[in-house]
Amino acid sequence: QKEVEQNSGPLSVPEGAIASLNCTYSDRVSQSFFWYRQYSGKSPELIMSIYSNGDKEDGRFTAQLNKASQYVSLLIRDSQPSDSATYLCAVRTSGGYNKLIFGAGTRLAVHP
Amino acid sequence: DGGITQSPKYLFRKEGQNVTLSCEQNLNHDAMYWYRQDPGQGLRLIYYSQIVNDFQKGDIAEGYSVSREKKESFPLTVTSAQKNPTAFYLCASSIRLAVSEGYNEQFFGPGTRLTVL
């Protein structure tokens, strides 16, 4: 069973701090990794994609990938109350088509 | 505006009824997907489709059916055989189905929340 694991949280951080969200996956041959943000009652919104080891930065967001450790993380710098949401980690599995396996998500709460 | 639309936003179903959820996209994407989200769980794949008149079962297809008569449309029917249909249903699309270079990201519609009365 291919799995994606995330800490459910809530992860509580003060405004302006760095929020660190983590995700581990079981399928060693997974190639591509995605972070989605989901506000309560809304659909997931893609915020970051990564498929090479190392860091990828986009504004206040940095995705980090370590395939040897089967670990992907999302850092949010200068966290704002508007970042409060559930963050879903998704992994494209091996198998020849664009199938994503989703983690259950980590709830982030940024307090003023 | 390019995007994915789903309707209705909220749907109530009585026991024994079939209901159909609409999904339309104008992104010119080949691949479309249906997911189900339950509280505290990750999204689970119901059905997916690469081209018109072709679709495949995902991980939890029992009690659901789909059609793909047009590239832009991928409606999902929740049948009376689905024993626990109350959930948030999400439609997604991507450029193509096959894995290739690049991310081939999936983008989601706004969702339909289905409740069984």
mmCIF file with all atom_site columns, C-alpha atoms in Angstrom:
data_model
loop_
_atom_site.group_PDB
_atom_site.id
_atom_site.type_symbol
_atom_site.label_atom_id
_atom_site.label_alt_id
_atom_site.label_comp_id
_atom_site.label_asym_id
_atom_site.label_entity_id
_atom_site.label_seq_id
_atom_site.pdbx_PDB_ins_code
_atom_site.Cartn_x
_atom_site.Cartn_y
_atom_site.Cartn_z
_atom_site.occupancy
_atom_site.B_iso_or_equiv
_atom_site.pdbx_formal_charge
_atom_site.auth_seq_id
_atom_site.auth_comp_id
_atom_site.auth_asym_id
_atom_site.auth_atom_id
_atom_site.pdbx_PDB_model_num
ATOM 1   C CA . GLN A 1 1   ? 0.000   0.000  0.000   1.00 0.00 ? 1   GLN A CA 1
ATOM 2   C CA . LYS A 1 2   ? 1.551   3.246  -1.132  1.00 0.00 ? 2   LYS A CA 1
ATOM 3   C CA . GLU A 1 3   ? 1.157   5.846  1.568   1.00 0.00 ? 3   GLU A CA 1
ATOM 4   C CA . VAL A 1 4   ? 1.735   9.504  2.232   1.00 0.00 ? 4   VAL A CA 1
ATOM 5   C CA . GLU A 1 5   ? 1.982   10.525 5.878   1.00 0.00 ? 5   GLU A CA 1
ATOM 6   C CA . GLN A 1 6   ? 1.524   13.954 7.401   1.00 0.00 ? 6   GLN A CA 1
ATOM 7   C CA . ASN A 1 7   ? 1.162   15.149 10.969  1.00 0.00 ? 7   ASN A CA 1
ATOM 8   C CA . SER A 1 8   ? -2.470  16.232 11.303  1.00 0.00 ? 8   SER A CA 1
ATOM 9   C CA . GLY A 1 9   ? -1.616  19.156 13.583  1.00 0.00 ? 9   GLY A CA 1
ATOM 10  C CA . PRO A 1 10  ? -2.741  21.723 14.324  1.00 0.00 ? 10  PRO A CA 1
ATOM 11  C CA . LEU A 1 11  ? 0.610   23.395 13.879  1.00 0.00 ? 11  LEU A CA 1
ATOM 12  C CA . SER A 1 12  ? 0.383   26.736 15.606  1.00 0.00 ? 12  SER A CA 1
ATOM 13  C CA . VAL A 1 13  ? 2.892   29.479 14.767  1.00 0.00 ? 13  VAL A CA 1
ATOM 14  C CA . PRO A 1 14  ? 2.982   33.180 15.542  1.00 0.00 ? 14  PRO A CA 1
ATOM 15  C CA . GLU A 1 15  ? 2.606   35.730 12.784  1.00 0.00 ? 15  GLU A CA 1
ATOM 16  C CA . GLY A 1 16  ? 5.946   36.422 11.089  1.00 0.00 ? 16  GLY A CA 1
ATOM 17  C CA . ALA A 1 17  ? 7.490   33.071 12.039  1.00 0.00 ? 17  ALA A CA 1
ATOM 18  C CA . ILE A 1 18  ? 8.519   30.221 9.745   1.00 0.00 ? 18  ILE A CA 1
ATOM 19  C CA . ALA A 1 19  ? 6.037   27.369 9.476   1.00 0.00 ? 19  ALA A CA 1
ATOM 20  C CA . SER A 1 20  ? 7.541   23.975 8.646   1.00 0.00 ? 20  SER A CA 1
ATOM 21  C CA . LEU A 1 21  ? 5.253   21.280 7.261   1.00 0.00 ? 21  LEU A CA 1
ATOM 22  C CA . ASN A 1 22  ? 6.512   17.751 6.716   1.00 0.00 ? 22  ASN A CA 1
ATOM 23  C CA . CYS A 1 23  ? 5.504   14.766 4.621   1.00 0.00 ? 23  CYS A CA 1
ATOM 24  C CA . THR A 1 24  ? 6.903   11.261 4.201   1.00 0.00 ? 24  THR A CA 1
ATOM 25  C CA . TYR A 1 25  ? 6.038   8.777  1.483   1.00 0.00 ? 25  TYR A CA 1
ATOM 26  C CA . SER A 1 26  ? 6.471   5.047  1.098   1.00 0.00 ? 26  SER A CA 1
ATOM 27  C CA . ASP A 1 27  ? 6.903   4.548  -2.669  1.00 0.00 ? 27  ASP A CA 1
ATOM 28  C CA . ARG A 1 28  ? 10.624  4.865  -3.243  1.00 0.00 ? 28  ARG A CA 1
ATOM 29  C CA . VAL A 1 29  ? 10.279  5.410  -6.996  1.00 0.00 ? 29  VAL A CA 1
ATOM 30  C CA . SER A 1 30  ? 7.909   8.376  -6.687  1.00 0.00 ? 30  SER A CA 1
ATOM 31  C CA . GLN A 1 31  ? 8.973   11.146 -9.020  1.00 0.00 ? 31  GLN A CA 1
ATOM 32  C CA . SER A 1 32  ? 6.924   14.276 -8.426  1.00 0.00 ? 32  SER A CA 1
ATOM 33  C CA . PHE A 1 33  ? 5.627   15.960 -5.309  1.00 0.00 ? 33  PHE A CA 1
ATOM 34  C CA . PHE A 1 34  ? 3.005   18.616 -4.778  1.00 0.00 ? 34  PHE A CA 1
ATOM 35  C CA . TRP A 1 35  ? 1.773   20.862 -2.005  1.00 0.00 ? 35  TRP A CA 1
ATOM 36  C CA . TYR A 1 36  ? -1.835  22.027 -2.015  1.00 0.00 ? 36  TYR A CA 1
ATOM 37  C CA . ARG A 1 37  ? -3.420  24.551 0.317   1.00 0.00 ? 37  ARG A CA 1
ATOM 38  C CA . GLN A 1 38  ? -7.039  23.975 1.308   1.00 0.00 ? 38  GLN A CA 1
ATOM 39  C CA . TYR A 1 39  ? -9.067  26.555 3.179   1.00 0.00 ? 39  TYR A CA 1
ATOM 40  C CA . SER A 1 40  ? -11.955 25.258 5.263   1.00 0.00 ? 40  SER A CA 1
ATOM 41  C CA . GLY A 1 41  ? -14.873 24.326 3.020   1.00 0.00 ? 41  GLY A CA 1
ATOM 42  C CA . LYS A 1 42  ? -12.935 25.047 -0.179  1.00 0.00 ? 42  LYS A CA 1
ATOM 43  C CA . SER A 1 43  ? -11.143 22.943 -2.774  1.00 0.00 ? 43  SER A CA 1
ATOM 44  C CA . PRO A 1 44  ? -7.360  22.355 -2.824  1.00 0.00 ? 44  PRO A CA 1
ATOM 45  C CA . GLU A 1 45  ? -5.208  24.996 -4.512  1.00 0.00 ? 45  GLU A CA 1
ATOM 46  C CA . LEU A 1 46  ? -1.791  24.027 -5.888  1.00 0.00 ? 46  LEU A CA 1
ATOM 47  C CA . ILE A 1 47  ? 0.982   26.116 -4.362  1.00 0.00 ? 47  ILE A CA 1
ATOM 48  C CA . MET A 1 48  ? 4.223   24.201 -5.046  1.00 0.00 ? 48  MET A CA 1
ATOM 49  C CA . SER A 1 49  ? 5.558   21.369 -7.198  1.00 0.00 ? 49  SER A CA 1
ATOM 50  C CA . ILE A 1 50  ? 8.977   19.752 -6.909  1.00 0.00 ? 50  ILE A CA 1
ATOM 51  C CA . TYR A 1 51  ? 10.673  16.752 -8.490  1.00 0.00 ? 51  TYR A CA 1
ATOM 52  C CA . SER A 1 52  ? 14.415  17.288 -7.988  1.00 0.00 ? 52  SER A CA 1
ATOM 53  C CA . ASN A 1 53  ? 16.296  16.817 -4.747  1.00 0.00 ? 53  ASN A CA 1
ATOM 54  C CA . GLY A 1 54  ? 17.007  20.056 -2.952  1.00 0.00 ? 54  GLY A CA 1
ATOM 55  C CA . ASP A 1 55  ? 15.096  23.269 -2.460  1.00 0.00 ? 55  ASP A CA 1
ATOM 56  C CA . LYS A 1 56  ? 12.666  25.119 -4.679  1.00 0.00 ? 56  LYS A CA 1
ATOM 57  C CA . GLU A 1 57  ? 11.614  28.612 -3.716  1.00 0.00 ? 57  GLU A CA 1
ATOM 58  C CA . ASP A 1 58  ? 8.555   30.605 -4.811  1.00 0.00 ? 58  ASP A CA 1
ATOM 59  C CA . GLY A 1 59  ? 7.954   33.805 -2.906  1.00 0.00 ? 59  GLY A CA 1
ATOM 60  C CA . ARG A 1 60  ? 7.456   33.000 0.777   1.00 0.00 ? 60  ARG A CA 1
ATOM 61  C CA . PHE A 1 61  ? 7.226   29.266 0.054   1.00 0.00 ? 61  PHE A CA 1
ATOM 62  C CA . THR A 1 62  ? 10.122  26.811 -0.144  1.00 0.00 ? 62  THR A CA 1
ATOM 63  C CA . ALA A 1 63  ? 9.661   23.149 -0.953  1.00 0.00 ? 63  ALA A CA 1
ATOM 64  C CA . GLN A 1 64  ? 12.428  20.758 0.084   1.00 0.00 ? 64  GLN A CA 1
ATOM 65  C CA . LEU A 1 65  ? 12.830  17.252 -1.299  1.00 0.00 ? 65  LEU A CA 1
ATOM 66  C CA . ASN A 1 66  ? 15.061  14.439 -0.066  1.00 0.00 ? 66  ASN A CA 1
ATOM 67  C CA . LYS A 1 67  ? 14.363  11.307 -2.093  1.00 0.00 ? 67  LYS A CA 1
ATOM 68  C CA . ALA A 1 68  ? 16.891  9.197  -0.175  1.00 0.00 ? 68  ALA A CA 1
ATOM 69  C CA . SER A 1 69  ? 14.969  9.842  3.033   1.00 0.00 ? 69  SER A CA 1
ATOM 70  C CA . GLN A 1 70  ? 11.585  9.822  1.236   1.00 0.00 ? 70  GLN A CA 1
ATOM 71  C CA . TYR A 1 71  ? 10.777  13.154 2.754   1.00 0.00 ? 71  TYR A CA 1
ATOM 72  C CA . VAL A 1 72  ? 9.324   16.379 1.384   1.00 0.00 ? 72  VAL A CA 1
ATOM 73  C CA . SER A 1 73  ? 8.675   19.553 3.330   1.00 0.00 ? 73  SER A CA 1
ATOM 74  C CA . LEU A 1 74  ? 7.136   22.970 2.850   1.00 0.00 ? 74  LEU A CA 1
ATOM 75  C CA . LEU A 1 75  ? 8.480   26.065 4.584   1.00 0.00 ? 75  LEU A CA 1
ATOM 76  C CA . ILE A 1 76  ? 6.375   29.195 4.800   1.00 0.00 ? 76  ILE A CA 1
ATOM 77  C CA . ARG A 1 77  ? 8.388   32.278 5.720   1.00 0.00 ? 77  ARG A CA 1
ATOM 78  C CA . ASP A 1 78  ? 6.857   35.353 7.362   1.00 0.00 ? 78  ASP A CA 1
ATOM 79  C CA . SER A 1 79  ? 3.678   33.416 8.119   1.00 0.00 ? 79  SER A CA 1
ATOM 80  C CA . GLN A 1 80  ? 0.459   35.421 7.939   1.00 0.00 ? 80  GLN A CA 1
ATOM 81  C CA . PRO A 1 81  ? -2.974  34.712 9.429   1.00 0.00 ? 81  PRO A CA 1
ATOM 82  C CA . SER A 1 82  ? -4.176  34.255 5.837   1.00 0.00 ? 82  SER A CA 1
ATOM 83  C CA . ASP A 1 83  ? -1.866  31.210 5.609   1.00 0.00 ? 83  ASP A CA 1
ATOM 84  C CA . SER A 1 84  ? -4.068  29.417 8.147   1.00 0.00 ? 84  SER A CA 1
ATOM 85  C CA . ALA A 1 85  ? -5.370  26.410 6.225   1.00 0.00 ? 85  ALA A CA 1
ATOM 86  C CA . THR A 1 86  ? -4.837  22.696 5.769   1.00 0.00 ? 86  THR A CA 1
ATOM 87  C CA . TYR A 1 87  ? -1.827  21.806 3.637   1.00 0.00 ? 87  TYR A CA 1
ATOM 88  C CA . LEU A 1 88  ? -2.051  18.607 1.611   1.00 0.00 ? 88  LEU A CA 1
ATOM 89  C CA . CYS A 1 89  ? 1.012   16.737 0.408   1.00 0.00 ? 89  CYS A CA 1
ATOM 90  C CA . ALA A 1 90  ? 0.518   14.741 -2.799  1.00 0.00 ? 90  ALA A CA 1
ATOM 91  C CA . VAL A 1 91  ? 2.900   12.287 -4.419  1.00 0.00 ? 91  VAL A CA 1
ATOM 92  C CA . ARG A 1 92  ? 2.775   11.050 -7.988  1.00 0.00 ? 92  ARG A CA 1
ATOM 93  C CA . THR A 1 93  ? 3.255   7.315  -7.790  1.00 0.00 ? 93  THR A CA 1
ATOM 94  C CA . SER A 1 94  ? 5.015   4.967  -10.128 1.00 0.00 ? 94  SER A CA 1
ATOM 95  C CA . GLY A 1 95  ? 2.706   3.110  -12.517 1.00 0.00 ? 95  GLY A CA 1
ATOM 96  C CA . GLY A 1 96  ? 2.695   5.019  -15.758 1.00 0.00 ? 96  GLY A CA 1
ATOM 97  C CA . TYR A 1 97  ? -0.077  7.519  -15.321 1.00 0.00 ? 97  TYR A CA 1
ATOM 98  C CA . ASN A 1 98  ? -0.686  10.719 -13.433 1.00 0.00 ? 98  ASN A CA 1
ATOM 99  C CA . LYS A 1 99  ? -2.019  9.188  -10.222 1.00 0.00 ? 99  LYS A CA 1
ATOM 100 C CA . LEU A 1 100 ? -1.592  11.199 -7.050  1.00 0.00 ? 100 LEU A CA 1
ATOM 101 C CA . ILE A 1 101 ? -1.658  9.811  -3.533  1.00 0.00 ? 101 ILE A CA 1
ATOM 102 C CA . PHE A 1 102 ? -2.673  12.421 -0.974  1.00 0.00 ? 102 PHE A CA 1
ATOM 103 C CA . GLY A 1 103 ? -1.804  12.724 2.664   1.00 0.00 ? 103 GLY A CA 1
ATOM 104 C CA . ALA A 1 104 ? -4.573  13.613 5.098   1.00 0.00 ? 104 ALA A CA 1
ATOM 105 C CA . GLY A 1 105 ? -3.149  17.111 5.515   1.00 0.00 ? 105 GLY A CA 1
ATOM 106 C CA . THR A 1 106 ? -1.636  19.274 8.239   1.00 0.00 ? 106 THR A CA 1
ATOM 107 C CA . ARG A 1 107 ? -3.733  22.046 9.697   1.00 0.00 ? 107 ARG A CA 1
ATOM 108 C CA . LEU A 1 108 ? -1.750  25.257 10.148  1.00 0.00 ? 108 LEU A CA 1
ATOM 109 C CA . ALA A 1 109 ? -2.913  28.042 12.454  1.00 0.00 ? 109 ALA A CA 1
ATOM 110 C CA . VAL A 1 110 ? -1.063  31.376 12.328  1.00 0.00 ? 110 VAL A CA 1
ATOM 111 C CA . HIS A 1 111 ? -1.961  33.577 15.274  1.00 0.00 ? 111 HIS A CA 1
ATOM 112 C CA . PRO A 1 112 ? -1.419  37.350 15.460  1.00 0.00 ? 112 PRO A CA 1
ATOM 113 C CA . ASP B 2 1   ? -11.493 32.855 -17.654 1.00 0.00 ? 1   ASP B CA 1
ATOM 114 C CA . GLY B 2 2   ? -10.082 29.350 -17.891 1.00 0.00 ? 2   GLY B CA 1
ATOM 115 C CA . GLY B 2 3   ? -11.001 26.965 -15.172 1.00 0.00 ? 3   GLY B CA 1
ATOM 116 C CA . ILE B 2 4   ? -12.999 24.073 -13.833 1.00 0.00 ? 4   ILE B CA 1
ATOM 117 C CA . THR B 2 5   ? -16.602 24.422 -12.756 1.00 0.00 ? 5   THR B CA 1
ATOM 118 C CA . GLN B 2 6   ? -18.635 22.014 -10.678 1.00 0.00 ? 6   GLN B CA 1
ATOM 119 C CA . SER B 2 7   ? -22.322 22.064 -9.946  1.00 0.00 ? 7   SER B CA 1
ATOM 120 C CA . PRO B 2 8   ? -24.233 22.070 -7.788  1.00 0.00 ? 8   PRO B CA 1
ATOM 121 C CA . LYS B 2 9   ? -22.251 23.401 -4.843  1.00 0.00 ? 9   LYS B CA 1
ATOM 122 C CA . TYR B 2 10  ? -24.484 21.540 -2.386  1.00 0.00 ? 10  TYR B CA 1
ATOM 123 C CA . LEU B 2 11  ? -26.574 18.448 -3.099  1.00 0.00 ? 11  LEU B CA 1
ATOM 124 C CA . PHE B 2 12  ? -28.920 16.483 -0.915  1.00 0.00 ? 12  PHE B CA 1
ATOM 125 C CA . ARG B 2 13  ? -29.838 12.931 -1.750  1.00 0.00 ? 13  ARG B CA 1
ATOM 126 C CA . LYS B 2 14  ? -32.519 10.684 -0.367  1.00 0.00 ? 14  LYS B CA 1
ATOM 127 C CA . GLU B 2 15  ? -31.868 7.026  0.267   1.00 0.00 ? 15  GLU B CA 1
ATOM 128 C CA . GLY B 2 16  ? -32.150 4.990  -2.953  1.00 0.00 ? 16  GLY B CA 1
ATOM 129 C CA . GLN B 2 17  ? -31.670 7.944  -5.302  1.00 0.00 ? 17  GLN B CA 1
ATOM 130 C CA . ASN B 2 18  ? -29.087 8.337  -7.999  1.00 0.00 ? 18  ASN B CA 1
ATOM 131 C CA . VAL B 2 19  ? -27.597 11.810 -8.334  1.00 0.00 ? 19  VAL B CA 1
ATOM 132 C CA . THR B 2 20  ? -25.269 13.291 -10.944 1.00 0.00 ? 20  THR B CA 1
ATOM 133 C CA . LEU B 2 21  ? -22.521 15.802 -10.238 1.00 0.00 ? 21  LEU B CA 1
ATOM 134 C CA . SER B 2 22  ? -21.392 18.041 -13.057 1.00 0.00 ? 22  SER B CA 1
ATOM 135 C CA . CYS B 2 23  ? -17.782 18.899 -13.945 1.00 0.00 ? 23  CYS B CA 1
ATOM 136 C CA . GLU B 2 24  ? -16.789 21.123 -16.864 1.00 0.00 ? 24  GLU B CA 1
ATOM 137 C CA . GLN B 2 25  ? -13.366 22.493 -17.815 1.00 0.00 ? 25  GLN B CA 1
ATOM 138 C CA . ASN B 2 26  ? -12.256 24.973 -20.483 1.00 0.00 ? 26  ASN B CA 1
ATOM 139 C CA . LEU B 2 27  ? -8.526  24.470 -19.976 1.00 0.00 ? 27  LEU B CA 1
ATOM 140 C CA . ASN B 2 28  ? -8.255  22.160 -23.006 1.00 0.00 ? 28  ASN B CA 1
ATOM 141 C CA . HIS B 2 29  ? -6.960  19.440 -20.676 1.00 0.00 ? 29  HIS B CA 1
ATOM 142 C CA . ASP B 2 30  ? -7.078  15.845 -21.857 1.00 0.00 ? 30  ASP B CA 1
ATOM 143 C CA . ALA B 2 31  ? -7.192  14.171 -18.443 1.00 0.00 ? 31  ALA B CA 1
ATOM 144 C CA . MET B 2 32  ? -9.930  14.520 -15.861 1.00 0.00 ? 32  MET B CA 1
ATOM 145 C CA . TYR B 2 33  ? -10.355 12.971 -12.431 1.00 0.00 ? 33  TYR B CA 1
ATOM 146 C CA . TRP B 2 34  ? -12.921 12.558 -9.667  1.00 0.00 ? 34  TRP B CA 1
ATOM 147 C CA . TYR B 2 35  ? -11.910 12.446 -6.014  1.00 0.00 ? 35  TYR B CA 1
ATOM 148 C CA . ARG B 2 36  ? -13.774 12.036 -2.790  1.00 0.00 ? 36  ARG B CA 1
ATOM 149 C CA . GLN B 2 37  ? -12.720 13.754 0.456   1.00 0.00 ? 37  GLN B CA 1
ATOM 150 C CA . ASP B 2 38  ? -13.939 12.690 3.879   1.00 0.00 ? 38  ASP B CA 1
ATOM 151 C CA . PRO B 2 39  ? -13.158 14.602 7.088   1.00 0.00 ? 39  PRO B CA 1
ATOM 152 C CA . GLY B 2 40  ? -9.644  13.917 8.328   1.00 0.00 ? 40  GLY B CA 1
ATOM 153 C CA . GLN B 2 41  ? -8.732  11.826 5.287   1.00 0.00 ? 41  GLN B CA 1
ATOM 154 C CA . GLY B 2 42  ? -6.758  12.401 2.146   1.00 0.00 ? 42  GLY B CA 1
ATOM 155 C CA . LEU B 2 43  ? -8.404  12.635 -1.241  1.00 0.00 ? 43  LEU B CA 1
ATOM 156 C CA . ARG B 2 44  ? -9.249  9.269  -2.779  1.00 0.00 ? 44  ARG B CA 1
ATOM 157 C CA . LEU B 2 45  ? -9.487  8.663  -6.511  1.00 0.00 ? 45  LEU B CA 1
ATOM 158 C CA . ILE B 2 46  ? -12.859 7.460  -7.816  1.00 0.00 ? 46  ILE B CA 1
ATOM 159 C CA . TYR B 2 47  ? -12.474 7.537  -11.626 1.00 0.00 ? 47  TYR B CA 1
ATOM 160 C CA . TYR B 2 48  ? -10.180 9.081  -14.194 1.00 0.00 ? 48  TYR B CA 1
ATOM 161 C CA . SER B 2 49  ? -10.290 9.639  -17.922 1.00 0.00 ? 49  SER B CA 1
ATOM 162 C CA . GLN B 2 50  ? -7.664  10.378 -20.546 1.00 0.00 ? 50  GLN B CA 1
ATOM 163 C CA . ILE B 2 51  ? -9.761  10.842 -23.662 1.00 0.00 ? 51  ILE B CA 1
ATOM 164 C CA . VAL B 2 52  ? -13.340 11.001 -24.817 1.00 0.00 ? 52  VAL B CA 1
ATOM 165 C CA . ASN B 2 53  ? -15.280 7.758  -24.375 1.00 0.00 ? 53  ASN B CA 1
ATOM 166 C CA . ASP B 2 54  ? -12.526 6.223  -22.244 1.00 0.00 ? 54  ASP B CA 1
ATOM 167 C CA . PHE B 2 55  ? -12.314 6.113  -18.446 1.00 0.00 ? 55  PHE B CA 1
ATOM 168 C CA . GLN B 2 56  ? -10.804 3.904  -15.771 1.00 0.00 ? 56  GLN B CA 1
ATOM 169 C CA . LYS B 2 57  ? -11.710 2.957  -12.213 1.00 0.00 ? 57  LYS B CA 1
ATOM 170 C CA . GLY B 2 58  ? -9.709  4.479  -9.422  1.00 0.00 ? 58  GLY B CA 1
ATOM 171 C CA . ASP B 2 59  ? -9.307  3.148  -5.898  1.00 0.00 ? 59  ASP B CA 1
ATOM 172 C CA . ILE B 2 60  ? -12.932 3.497  -4.740  1.00 0.00 ? 60  ILE B CA 1
ATOM 173 C CA . ALA B 2 61  ? -15.120 3.176  -7.859  1.00 0.00 ? 61  ALA B CA 1
ATOM 174 C CA . GLU B 2 62  ? -17.813 0.933  -6.379  1.00 0.00 ? 62  GLU B CA 1
ATOM 175 C CA . GLY B 2 63  ? -21.199 2.664  -6.365  1.00 0.00 ? 63  GLY B CA 1
ATOM 176 C CA . TYR B 2 64  ? -20.123 5.356  -8.842  1.00 0.00 ? 64  TYR B CA 1
ATOM 177 C CA . SER B 2 65  ? -20.298 5.740  -12.614 1.00 0.00 ? 65  SER B CA 1
ATOM 178 C CA . VAL B 2 66  ? -18.940 8.305  -15.080 1.00 0.00 ? 66  VAL B CA 1
ATOM 179 C CA . SER B 2 67  ? -19.120 9.242  -18.737 1.00 0.00 ? 67  SER B CA 1
ATOM 180 C CA . ARG B 2 68  ? -16.829 11.240 -21.003 1.00 0.00 ? 68  ARG B CA 1
ATOM 181 C CA . GLU B 2 69  ? -18.800 12.177 -24.102 1.00 0.00 ? 69  GLU B CA 1
ATOM 182 C CA . LYS B 2 70  ? -17.021 15.510 -24.537 1.00 0.00 ? 70  LYS B CA 1
ATOM 183 C CA . LYS B 2 71  ? -13.468 16.549 -23.753 1.00 0.00 ? 71  LYS B CA 1
ATOM 184 C CA . GLU B 2 72  ? -14.736 19.376 -21.573 1.00 0.00 ? 72  GLU B CA 1
ATOM 185 C CA . SER B 2 73  ? -17.177 17.353 -19.463 1.00 0.00 ? 73  SER B CA 1
ATOM 186 C CA . PHE B 2 74  ? -16.803 14.490 -16.990 1.00 0.00 ? 74  PHE B CA 1
ATOM 187 C CA . PRO B 2 75  ? -20.010 13.977 -14.950 1.00 0.00 ? 75  PRO B CA 1
ATOM 188 C CA . LEU B 2 76  ? -20.080 11.642 -11.965 1.00 0.00 ? 76  LEU B CA 1
ATOM 189 C CA . THR B 2 77  ? -23.181 9.673  -10.950 1.00 0.00 ? 77  THR B CA 1
ATOM 190 C CA . VAL B 2 78  ? -23.468 8.532  -7.356  1.00 0.00 ? 78  VAL B CA 1
ATOM 191 C CA . THR B 2 79  ? -25.727 5.515  -7.456  1.00 0.00 ? 79  THR B CA 1
ATOM 192 C CA . SER B 2 80  ? -27.877 3.985  -4.752  1.00 0.00 ? 80  SER B CA 1
ATOM 193 C CA . ALA B 2 81  ? -25.279 1.222  -4.515  1.00 0.00 ? 81  ALA B CA 1
ATOM 194 C CA . GLN B 2 82  ? -22.871 3.665  -2.841  1.00 0.00 ? 82  GLN B CA 1
ATOM 195 C CA . LYS B 2 83  ? -23.568 2.962  0.830   1.00 0.00 ? 83  LYS B CA 1
ATOM 196 C CA . ASN B 2 84  ? -21.879 5.982  2.358   1.00 0.00 ? 84  ASN B CA 1
ATOM 197 C CA . PRO B 2 85  ? -22.010 8.792  -0.200  1.00 0.00 ? 85  PRO B CA 1
ATOM 198 C CA . THR B 2 86  ? -21.911 11.782 2.151   1.00 0.00 ? 86  THR B CA 1
ATOM 199 C CA . ALA B 2 87  ? -18.629 13.507 1.282   1.00 0.00 ? 87  ALA B CA 1
ATOM 200 C CA . PHE B 2 88  ? -16.978 16.413 -0.534  1.00 0.00 ? 88  PHE B CA 1
ATOM 201 C CA . TYR B 2 89  ? -16.530 15.542 -4.227  1.00 0.00 ? 89  TYR B CA 1
ATOM 202 C CA . LEU B 2 90  ? -13.737 17.154 -6.189  1.00 0.00 ? 90  LEU B CA 1
ATOM 203 C CA . CYS B 2 91  ? -13.151 17.149 -9.930  1.00 0.00 ? 91  CYS B CA 1
ATOM 204 C CA . ALA B 2 92  ? -9.660  17.804 -11.278 1.00 0.00 ? 92  ALA B CA 1
ATOM 205 C CA . SER B 2 93  ? -7.953  18.019 -14.635 1.00 0.00 ? 93  SER B CA 1
ATOM 206 C CA . SER B 2 94  ? -4.430  17.921 -16.023 1.00 0.00 ? 94  SER B CA 1
ATOM 207 C CA . ILE B 2 95  ? -2.870  18.446 -19.418 1.00 0.00 ? 95  ILE B CA 1
ATOM 208 C CA . ARG B 2 96  ? -2.497  14.734 -20.011 1.00 0.00 ? 96  ARG B CA 1
ATOM 209 C CA . LEU B 2 97  ? -2.746  11.456 -18.195 1.00 0.00 ? 97  LEU B CA 1
ATOM 210 C CA . ALA B 2 98  ? 0.564   9.859  -19.115 1.00 0.00 ? 98  ALA B CA 1
ATOM 211 C CA . VAL B 2 99  ? 3.562   10.637 -16.970 1.00 0.00 ? 99  VAL B CA 1
ATOM 212 C CA . SER B 2 100 ? 6.085   12.629 -18.914 1.00 0.00 ? 100 SER B CA 1
ATOM 213 C CA . GLU B 2 101 ? 8.612   15.350 -18.394 1.00 0.00 ? 101 GLU B CA 1
ATOM 214 C CA . GLY B 2 102 ? 7.336   18.182 -16.326 1.00 0.00 ? 102 GLY B CA 1
ATOM 215 C CA . TYR B 2 103 ? 4.956   18.293 -13.485 1.00 0.00 ? 103 TYR B CA 1
ATOM 216 C CA . ASN B 2 104 ? 1.637   17.684 -15.232 1.00 0.00 ? 104 ASN B CA 1
ATOM 217 C CA . GLU B 2 105 ? -0.105  19.247 -12.267 1.00 0.00 ? 105 GLU B CA 1
ATOM 218 C CA . GLN B 2 106 ? -3.701  18.525 -11.384 1.00 0.00 ? 106 GLN B CA 1
ATOM 219 C CA . PHE B 2 107 ? -5.989  21.501 -10.812 1.00 0.00 ? 107 PHE B CA 1
ATOM 220 C CA . PHE B 2 108 ? -9.235  21.279 -8.885  1.00 0.00 ? 108 PHE B CA 1
ATOM 221 C CA . GLY B 2 109 ? -12.727 22.614 -9.308  1.00 0.00 ? 109 GLY B CA 1
ATOM 222 C CA . PRO B 2 110 ? -14.600 24.189 -6.378  1.00 0.00 ? 110 PRO B CA 1
ATOM 223 C CA . GLY B 2 111 ? -16.231 20.909 -5.312  1.00 0.00 ? 111 GLY B CA 1
ATOM 224 C CA . THR B 2 112 ? -19.711 19.576 -4.586  1.00 0.00 ? 112 THR B CA 1
ATOM 225 C CA . ARG B 2 113 ? -20.752 18.734 -1.066  1.00 0.00 ? 113 ARG B CA 1
ATOM 226 C CA . LEU B 2 114 ? -23.162 15.778 -1.081  1.00 0.00 ? 114 LEU B CA 1
ATOM 227 C CA . THR B 2 115 ? -25.295 14.919 1.924   1.00 0.00 ? 115 THR B CA 1
ATOM 228 C CA . VAL B 2 116 ? -27.578 11.919 2.259   1.00 0.00 ? 116 VAL B CA 1
ATOM 229 C CA . LEU B 2 117 ? -30.799 12.691 4.104   1.00 0.00 ? 117 LEU B CA 1
#
